[in-house]
Amino acid sequence: MQNITKATLYWSCQLIGWGIYVGLLIYNAITHTTEDDKLPKVIALQVIIGLCVLLISHAIRIVILRKGWIELGTGALALRILGLTIAGSVLAIAAIHLMMVGLLDWHNTVHPIEWSSIPLYTANLFFMLMFWSVIYVGYKYAESARKNKIEKLETQSSLKEAELIALKAQINPHFLFNSLNNIRALILDQPMIARDMVTNLSDLLRYSIAFSQRAQVTIAEEVDIVKNYLDLESIQYDGRLDYNVDADENTLSCIIPPMIIQTMAENAVKHGISQIKDGGQIRISIQQQDDQLVIAASNTGSLEHSKTGTGIGVKNAQERIRLLFDVSPSFDLTEKDNLVTATLQFPARQ
């Protein structure tokens, strides 16, 4: 259907463009012809000229497309178009004069052919065909540039989708390994607690599976799973982990990549609470400041312990935000009053 539409557009432009040209030729011929008996053949000649330039211009188009000249550099293309247009002009003049002699009997019925004027007529046709060629090549260049832009955007979109899938594949096994390792540590000594952990873990995995095919979730959905995750960790730490998750009401409908807040909570446990013998506190805060979404995860501890590594999770979280929203989020890690705070900030999206 697209090819038919292009063909229809091409021939419509051809017929309209060269039709206007022939119309001007006929108007000029009528204006300057004083003998009415000669007028029909004079008009017929203008129609023949129009048909010749129509066919020659179409032949030029065929050569350009079949030879792939549009892919050439500007200089090489210009030389080829110049040579082809000269050849087309000479061929058109030859065909026109053959029909003047053989079909219209021009020499005997209108007036003798002015052979000395042939170079001028050839130059006129050359100018018209060159003008047509410039318009056509310009259109093809614009079409090629648009096509390349679309292909580039499609490629970038595919790459982003592939990167997001790869990043998710890194995060989910990492989280699953940590959770199963925690259960293994308790399953013999405290089977009831281990059973509760399995229940929480199944909820987490259900969330992971449900949203693995989605590029984004709401803050409200993520907060629920973060609370589930911290419940799981608090069981392991046997009361040595106290947590609080506070999300402002106006942030609950904001969208983020899945597992972003959970990753920050996991990081706070791994690089903060796990380093402290007596455990500590974790505070998750989600606020909207102007047009910025600010996610902060605070944990008891020191920056010295946290700097042993922020983990692949946080780095992947930043990368997934960049891929999803096409922005570079800011990440800050600070310590104050024995409290380490990791802050992730990026534009809020509803």
CSV table of C-alpha atoms in Angstrom, one decimal:
chain,number,residue,atom,x,y,z
A,1,MET,CA,0.0,0.0,0.0
A,2,GLN,CA,2.9,2.4,0.8
A,3,ASN,CA,4.5,1.7,-2.6
A,4,ILE,CA,1.3,2.3,-4.4
A,5,THR,CA,0.9,5.6,-2.5
A,6,LYS,CA,4.4,6.7,-3.4
A,7,ALA,CA,3.9,5.8,-7.1
A,8,THR,CA,0.6,7.7,-7.2
A,9,LEU,CA,2.3,10.7,-5.6
A,10,TYR,CA,5.2,10.5,-8.0
A,11,TRP,CA,3.0,10.3,-11.2
A,12,SER,CA,0.7,13.0,-9.9
A,13,CYS,CA,3.6,15.4,-9.4
A,14,GLN,CA,5.0,14.4,-12.8
A,15,LEU,CA,1.8,15.0,-14.7
A,16,ILE,CA,1.0,18.2,-12.8
A,17,GLY,CA,4.5,19.7,-13.1
A,18,TRP,CA,5.1,18.9,-16.7
A,19,GLY,CA,1.5,19.7,-17.5
A,20,ILE,CA,2.0,23.2,-16.2
A,21,TYR,CA,5.2,23.4,-18.4
A,22,VAL,CA,3.3,22.3,-21.5
A,23,GLY,CA,0.5,24.7,-20.7
A,24,LEU,CA,3.0,27.6,-20.6
A,25,LEU,CA,4.5,26.4,-23.9
A,26,ILE,CA,1.0,26.3,-25.5
A,27,TYR,CA,0.1,29.7,-24.2
A,28,ASN,CA,3.3,31.2,-25.6
A,29,ALA,CA,2.8,29.4,-28.9
A,30,ILE,CA,-0.8,30.7,-29.3
A,31,THR,CA,0.4,34.2,-28.4
A,32,HIS,CA,3.1,34.3,-31.0
A,33,THR,CA,1.4,32.3,-33.8
A,34,THR,CA,-0.3,34.6,-36.3
A,35,GLU,CA,-1.4,32.0,-38.9
A,36,ASP,CA,-4.4,30.0,-37.6
A,37,ASP,CA,-4.0,27.1,-40.0
A,38,LYS,CA,-0.6,26.4,-38.5
A,39,LEU,CA,-1.8,26.6,-34.8
A,40,PRO,CA,-2.9,22.9,-34.4
A,41,LYS,CA,0.6,21.6,-35.4
A,42,VAL,CA,2.3,24.2,-33.2
A,43,ILE,CA,0.2,23.1,-30.3
A,44,ALA,CA,0.9,19.4,-31.1
A,45,LEU,CA,4.6,20.1,-31.0
A,46,GLN,CA,4.3,21.6,-27.5
A,47,VAL,CA,2.5,18.4,-26.4
A,48,ILE,CA,5.3,16.3,-28.0
A,49,ILE,CA,7.9,18.3,-26.1
A,50,GLY,CA,6.0,17.7,-22.9
A,51,LEU,CA,5.8,14.0,-23.5
A,52,CYS,CA,9.5,13.8,-24.3
A,53,VAL,CA,10.6,15.6,-21.1
A,54,LEU,CA,8.1,13.5,-19.1
A,55,LEU,CA,9.6,10.3,-20.4
A,56,ILE,CA,13.3,11.5,-20.2
A,57,SER,CA,12.8,12.7,-16.6
A,58,HIS,CA,11.3,9.3,-15.7
A,59,ALA,CA,14.3,7.6,-17.3
A,60,ILE,CA,16.6,9.7,-15.2
A,61,ARG,CA,14.7,8.6,-12.1
A,62,ILE,CA,15.1,5.0,-13.1
A,63,VAL,CA,18.8,5.3,-13.6
A,64,ILE,CA,19.3,7.1,-10.3
A,65,LEU,CA,17.4,4.5,-8.3
A,66,ARG,CA,18.8,1.4,-10.1
A,67,LYS,CA,22.4,2.6,-9.8
A,68,GLY,CA,22.0,3.6,-6.2
A,69,TRP,CA,23.3,7.1,-6.9
A,70,ILE,CA,21.5,8.6,-3.8
A,71,GLU,CA,24.0,6.8,-1.6
A,72,LEU,CA,27.0,8.5,-3.3
A,73,GLY,CA,28.7,11.6,-2.1
A,74,THR,CA,27.6,15.0,-3.2
A,75,GLY,CA,30.4,15.6,-5.7
A,76,ALA,CA,30.1,12.1,-7.4
A,77,LEU,CA,26.3,12.4,-7.5
A,78,ALA,CA,26.4,15.9,-9.1
A,79,LEU,CA,28.8,14.8,-11.8
A,80,ARG,CA,26.6,11.8,-12.7
A,81,ILE,CA,23.4,13.9,-12.7
A,82,LEU,CA,25.1,16.5,-14.9
A,83,GLY,CA,26.2,13.9,-17.5
A,84,LEU,CA,22.9,12.1,-17.4
A,85,THR,CA,20.9,15.4,-17.9
A,86,ILE,CA,23.1,16.4,-20.8
A,87,ALA,CA,22.5,13.1,-22.5
A,88,GLY,CA,18.8,13.3,-21.7
A,89,SER,CA,18.5,16.7,-23.2
A,90,VAL,CA,20.3,15.7,-26.4
A,91,LEU,CA,18.1,12.6,-26.7
A,92,ALA,CA,14.9,14.6,-26.2
A,93,ILE,CA,15.9,17.2,-28.8
A,94,ALA,CA,16.7,14.4,-31.3
A,95,ALA,CA,13.4,12.7,-30.6
A,96,ILE,CA,11.4,16.0,-30.9
A,97,HIS,CA,13.0,16.9,-34.2
A,98,LEU,CA,12.5,13.4,-35.6
A,99,MET,CA,8.8,13.7,-34.9
A,100,MET,CA,8.7,17.3,-36.3
A,101,VAL,CA,10.0,15.9,-39.6
A,102,GLY,CA,8.3,12.5,-39.7
A,103,LEU,CA,5.0,13.1,-37.9
A,104,LEU,CA,4.2,16.8,-38.3
A,105,ASP,CA,6.0,17.4,-41.7
A,106,TRP,CA,7.1,20.6,-40.0
A,107,HIS,CA,9.4,21.7,-42.8
A,108,ASN,CA,6.7,21.8,-45.4
A,109,THR,CA,3.6,22.7,-43.4
A,110,VAL,CA,4.8,25.2,-40.8
A,111,HIS,CA,8.2,26.6,-41.6
A,112,PRO,CA,11.7,25.4,-42.2
A,113,ILE,CA,13.4,23.9,-39.2
A,114,GLU,CA,16.0,26.3,-37.8
A,115,TRP,CA,18.9,23.9,-37.2
A,116,SER,CA,21.1,26.7,-35.9
A,117,SER,CA,18.7,27.1,-32.9
A,118,ILE,CA,19.0,23.5,-31.8
A,119,PRO,CA,21.8,24.3,-29.2
A,120,LEU,CA,19.5,26.9,-27.7
A,121,TYR,CA,16.6,24.5,-27.5
A,122,THR,CA,18.9,21.8,-26.0
A,123,ALA,CA,20.1,24.3,-23.4
A,124,ASN,CA,16.5,25.1,-22.5
A,125,LEU,CA,15.6,21.4,-22.0
A,126,PHE,CA,18.8,20.8,-20.1
A,127,PHE,CA,17.9,23.6,-17.7
A,128,MET,CA,14.4,22.1,-17.2
A,129,LEU,CA,15.6,18.6,-16.7
A,130,MET,CA,18.4,19.7,-14.4
A,131,PHE,CA,15.8,21.7,-12.3
A,132,TRP,CA,13.7,18.5,-12.1
A,133,SER,CA,16.7,16.4,-11.1
A,134,VAL,CA,17.6,18.8,-8.3
A,135,ILE,CA,14.1,18.7,-6.9
A,136,TYR,CA,13.9,14.9,-7.2
A,137,VAL,CA,17.3,14.3,-5.6
A,138,GLY,CA,16.5,16.8,-2.8
A,139,TYR,CA,13.3,14.9,-2.1
A,140,LYS,CA,15.1,11.5,-2.0
A,141,TYR,CA,17.8,13.0,0.3
A,142,ALA,CA,15.1,14.3,2.7
A,143,GLU,CA,13.3,10.9,2.6
A,144,SER,CA,16.5,9.1,3.2
A,145,ALA,CA,17.4,11.3,6.2
A,146,ARG,CA,13.9,10.8,7.7
A,147,LYS,CA,14.2,7.1,7.2
A,148,ASN,CA,17.6,7.0,8.8
A,149,LYS,CA,16.4,9.1,11.8
A,150,ILE,CA,13.5,6.6,12.3
A,151,GLU,CA,15.8,3.6,12.1
A,152,LYS,CA,18.2,5.3,14.6
A,153,LEU,CA,15.4,6.0,17.0
A,154,GLU,CA,14.1,2.4,16.7
A,155,THR,CA,17.6,1.1,17.2
A,156,GLN,CA,18.1,3.3,20.3
A,157,SER,CA,14.7,2.1,21.6
A,158,SER,CA,15.7,-1.6,21.1
A,159,LEU,CA,19.0,-1.0,22.8
A,160,LYS,CA,17.3,0.6,25.8
A,161,GLU,CA,14.9,-2.3,26.1
A,162,ALA,CA,17.7,-4.8,25.8
A,163,GLU,CA,19.7,-2.9,28.5
A,164,LEU,CA,16.7,-2.8,30.8
A,165,ILE,CA,16.2,-6.5,30.5
A,166,ALA,CA,19.9,-7.2,31.1
A,167,LEU,CA,19.9,-4.9,34.2
A,168,LYS,CA,16.8,-6.7,35.6
A,169,ALA,CA,18.5,-10.0,35.0
A,170,GLN,CA,21.4,-8.8,37.1
A,171,ILE,CA,19.2,-7.5,40.0
A,172,ASN,CA,16.7,-10.3,40.4
A,173,PRO,CA,19.2,-13.2,40.9
A,174,HIS,CA,21.3,-11.0,43.2
A,175,PHE,CA,18.3,-10.3,45.5
A,176,LEU,CA,17.1,-13.9,45.3
A,177,PHE,CA,20.5,-15.3,46.3
A,178,ASN,CA,20.7,-13.0,49.4
A,179,SER,CA,17.2,-13.9,50.5
A,180,LEU,CA,17.8,-17.7,50.1
A,181,ASN,CA,21.1,-17.4,51.9
A,182,ASN,CA,19.3,-15.7,54.9
A,183,ILE,CA,16.7,-18.5,55.0
A,184,ARG,CA,19.4,-21.2,54.9
A,185,ALA,CA,21.0,-19.6,58.0
A,186,LEU,CA,17.8,-20.0,60.0
A,187,ILE,CA,16.1,-23.1,58.6
A,188,LEU,CA,17.7,-25.6,61.1
A,189,ASP,CA,17.9,-23.5,64.2
A,190,GLN,CA,14.6,-21.5,63.9
A,191,PRO,CA,12.3,-23.3,61.4
A,192,MET,CA,9.2,-21.3,62.3
A,193,ILE,CA,11.0,-18.1,61.6
A,194,ALA,CA,12.4,-19.6,58.4
A,195,ARG,CA,8.8,-20.5,57.4
A,196,ASP,CA,7.7,-16.9,57.8
A,197,MET,CA,10.7,-15.8,55.8
A,198,VAL,CA,9.7,-18.3,53.0
A,199,THR,CA,6.2,-16.7,53.0
A,200,ASN,CA,7.6,-13.2,52.7
A,201,LEU,CA,10.0,-14.4,50.1
A,202,SER,CA,7.2,-15.9,48.0
A,203,ASP,CA,5.4,-12.6,48.1
A,204,LEU,CA,8.5,-10.8,46.9
A,205,LEU,CA,9.1,-13.3,44.1
A,206,ARG,CA,5.4,-12.9,43.1
A,207,TYR,CA,6.0,-9.1,42.8
A,208,SER,CA,9.2,-9.7,40.9
A,209,ILE,CA,7.5,-12.0,38.4
A,210,ALA,CA,4.4,-9.7,38.1
A,211,PHE,CA,6.4,-6.7,37.2
A,212,SER,CA,9.3,-8.3,35.3
A,213,GLN,CA,7.6,-7.4,32.1
A,214,ARG,CA,6.8,-3.9,33.1
A,215,ALA,CA,9.2,-1.0,32.7
A,216,GLN,CA,7.6,1.1,35.5
A,217,VAL,CA,5.6,0.8,38.7
A,218,THR,CA,4.0,3.3,41.0
A,219,ILE,CA,5.5,4.4,44.3
A,220,ALA,CA,2.6,2.8,46.1
A,221,GLU,CA,3.3,-0.6,44.6
A,222,GLU,CA,7.0,-0.4,45.4
A,223,VAL,CA,6.4,0.7,49.0
A,224,ASP,CA,4.3,-2.4,49.7
A,225,ILE,CA,7.0,-4.7,48.5
A,226,VAL,CA,9.7,-2.7,50.4
A,227,LYS,CA,7.8,-3.2,53.6
A,228,ASN,CA,7.5,-6.9,52.9
A,229,TYR,CA,11.3,-7.0,52.2
A,230,LEU,CA,12.1,-5.3,55.5
A,231,ASP,CA,9.8,-7.6,57.3
A,232,LEU,CA,11.8,-10.4,55.9
A,233,GLU,CA,15.1,-8.8,57.1
A,234,SER,CA,13.8,-7.9,60.5
A,235,ILE,CA,13.0,-11.6,61.1
A,236,GLN,CA,16.5,-12.5,60.3
A,237,TYR,CA,18.0,-9.9,62.6
A,238,ASP,CA,15.7,-11.1,65.4
A,239,GLY,CA,14.5,-7.7,66.6
A,240,ARG,CA,17.8,-5.9,65.9
A,241,LEU,CA,16.4,-4.1,62.9
A,242,ASP,CA,13.8,-1.3,63.3
A,243,TYR,CA,12.5,0.2,60.1
A,244,ASN,CA,10.0,2.9,58.9
A,245,VAL,CA,8.8,3.6,55.4
A,246,ASP,CA,7.3,7.1,54.9
A,247,ALA,CA,6.0,8.1,51.5
A,248,ASP,CA,4.2,11.5,51.0
A,249,GLU,CA,0.7,11.1,49.7
A,250,ASN,CA,1.4,13.1,46.6
A,251,THR,CA,4.2,10.7,45.6
A,252,LEU,CA,2.2,7.5,45.6
A,253,SER,CA,1.1,7.8,42.0
A,254,CYS,CA,4.6,8.7,40.7
A,255,ILE,CA,6.2,6.1,38.5
A,256,ILE,CA,9.6,4.6,38.8
A,257,PRO,CA,11.4,1.5,37.5
A,258,PRO,CA,10.6,-1.7,39.5
A,259,MET,CA,12.8,-2.6,42.5
A,260,ILE,CA,14.4,0.9,42.8
A,261,ILE,CA,13.3,1.6,46.5
A,262,GLN,CA,13.7,-2.1,47.4
A,263,THR,CA,17.3,-1.9,46.0
A,264,MET,CA,18.1,1.1,48.2
A,265,ALA,CA,16.6,-0.7,51.2
A,266,GLU,CA,18.6,-3.8,50.5
A,267,ASN,CA,21.7,-1.7,50.2
A,268,ALA,CA,21.1,-0.1,53.5
A,269,VAL,CA,20.8,-3.5,55.1
A,270,LYS,CA,23.9,-5.0,53.3
A,271,HIS,CA,26.3,-2.1,53.7
A,272,GLY,CA,24.9,-0.6,56.9
A,273,ILE,CA,22.9,-2.8,59.4
A,274,SER,CA,24.8,-6.0,58.6
A,275,GLN,CA,28.1,-4.2,59.6
A,276,ILE,CA,26.7,-3.4,63.1
A,277,LYS,CA,26.7,-6.1,65.8
A,278,ASP,CA,23.7,-4.7,67.6
A,279,GLY,CA,21.7,-3.9,64.5
A,280,GLY,CA,20.1,-0.5,64.0
A,281,GLN,CA,17.4,1.5,62.2
A,282,ILE,CA,16.5,2.0,58.6
A,283,ARG,CA,14.3,4.9,57.5
A,284,ILE,CA,12.9,5.1,53.9
A,285,SER,CA,11.6,8.5,52.9
A,286,ILE,CA,9.9,9.4,49.6
A,287,GLN,CA,9.1,13.1,49.0
A,288,GLN,CA,8.4,15.4,46.1
A,289,GLN,CA,10.3,18.7,46.2
A,290,ASP,CA,9.1,20.9,43.4
A,291,ASP,CA,9.3,18.8,40.3
A,292,GLN,CA,11.9,16.4,41.8
A,293,LEU,CA,11.2,13.0,43.3
A,294,VAL,CA,13.6,12.5,46.3
A,295,ILE,CA,14.1,8.9,47.6
A,296,ALA,CA,16.2,8.7,50.7
A,297,ALA,CA,17.3,5.5,52.6
A,298,SER,CA,19.0,6.1,56.0
A,299,ASN,CA,20.6,3.5,58.1
A,300,THR,CA,22.5,3.4,61.4
A,301,GLY,CA,26.2,3.2,60.8
A,302,SER,CA,29.1,5.1,59.4
A,303,LEU,CA,30.1,6.2,56.0
A,304,GLU,CA,33.3,4.3,56.3
A,305,HIS,CA,31.4,1.0,56.4
A,306,SER,CA,29.0,2.1,53.6
A,307,LYS,CA,31.9,3.1,51.3
A,308,THR,CA,33.0,-0.5,51.1
A,309,GLY,CA,30.6,-0.6,48.2
A,310,THR,CA,27.2,0.7,47.2
A,311,GLY,CA,26.6,-2.5,45.3
A,312,ILE,CA,25.6,-3.2,41.8
A,313,GLY,CA,22.0,-2.7,42.8
A,314,VAL,CA,22.2,1.1,43.2
A,315,LYS,CA,24.3,1.6,40.1
A,316,ASN,CA,21.8,-0.4,38.1
A,317,ALA,CA,19.0,1.6,39.7
A,318,GLN,CA,20.5,4.8,38.4
A,319,GLU,CA,21.1,3.3,35.0
A,320,ARG,CA,17.5,2.0,34.7
A,321,ILE,CA,16.2,5.5,35.6
A,322,ARG,CA,18.4,7.0,32.9
A,323,LEU,CA,17.1,4.5,30.3
A,324,LEU,CA,13.5,4.8,31.3
A,325,PHE,CA,13.3,8.6,31.7
A,326,ASP,CA,16.2,9.8,29.6
A,327,VAL,CA,17.6,11.7,32.5
A,328,SER,CA,20.7,11.2,34.7
A,329,PRO,CA,19.6,10.9,38.4
A,330,SER,CA,21.7,12.4,41.1
A,331,PHE,CA,22.9,10.1,43.9
A,332,ASP,CA,24.4,11.3,47.2
A,333,LEU,CA,25.8,9.4,50.1
A,334,THR,CA,26.2,11.3,53.4
A,335,GLU,CA,26.7,10.7,57.2
A,336,LYS,CA,25.3,12.7,60.1
A,337,ASP,CA,24.8,11.7,63.7
A,338,ASN,CA,25.7,8.1,63.1
A,339,LEU,CA,23.2,7.9,60.3
A,340,VAL,CA,24.2,7.2,56.7
A,341,THR,CA,21.8,8.5,54.1
A,342,ALA,CA,21.7,7.5,50.4
A,343,THR,CA,19.6,9.9,48.4
A,344,LEU,CA,18.4,9.4,44.8
A,345,GLN,CA,16.8,12.3,43.0
A,346,PHE,CA,15.3,12.7,39.6
A,347,PRO,CA,12.3,14.4,37.9
A,348,ALA,CA,8.9,13.2,39.2
A,349,ARG,CA,6.7,11.5,36.6
A,350,GLN,CA,3.0,10.6,37.0
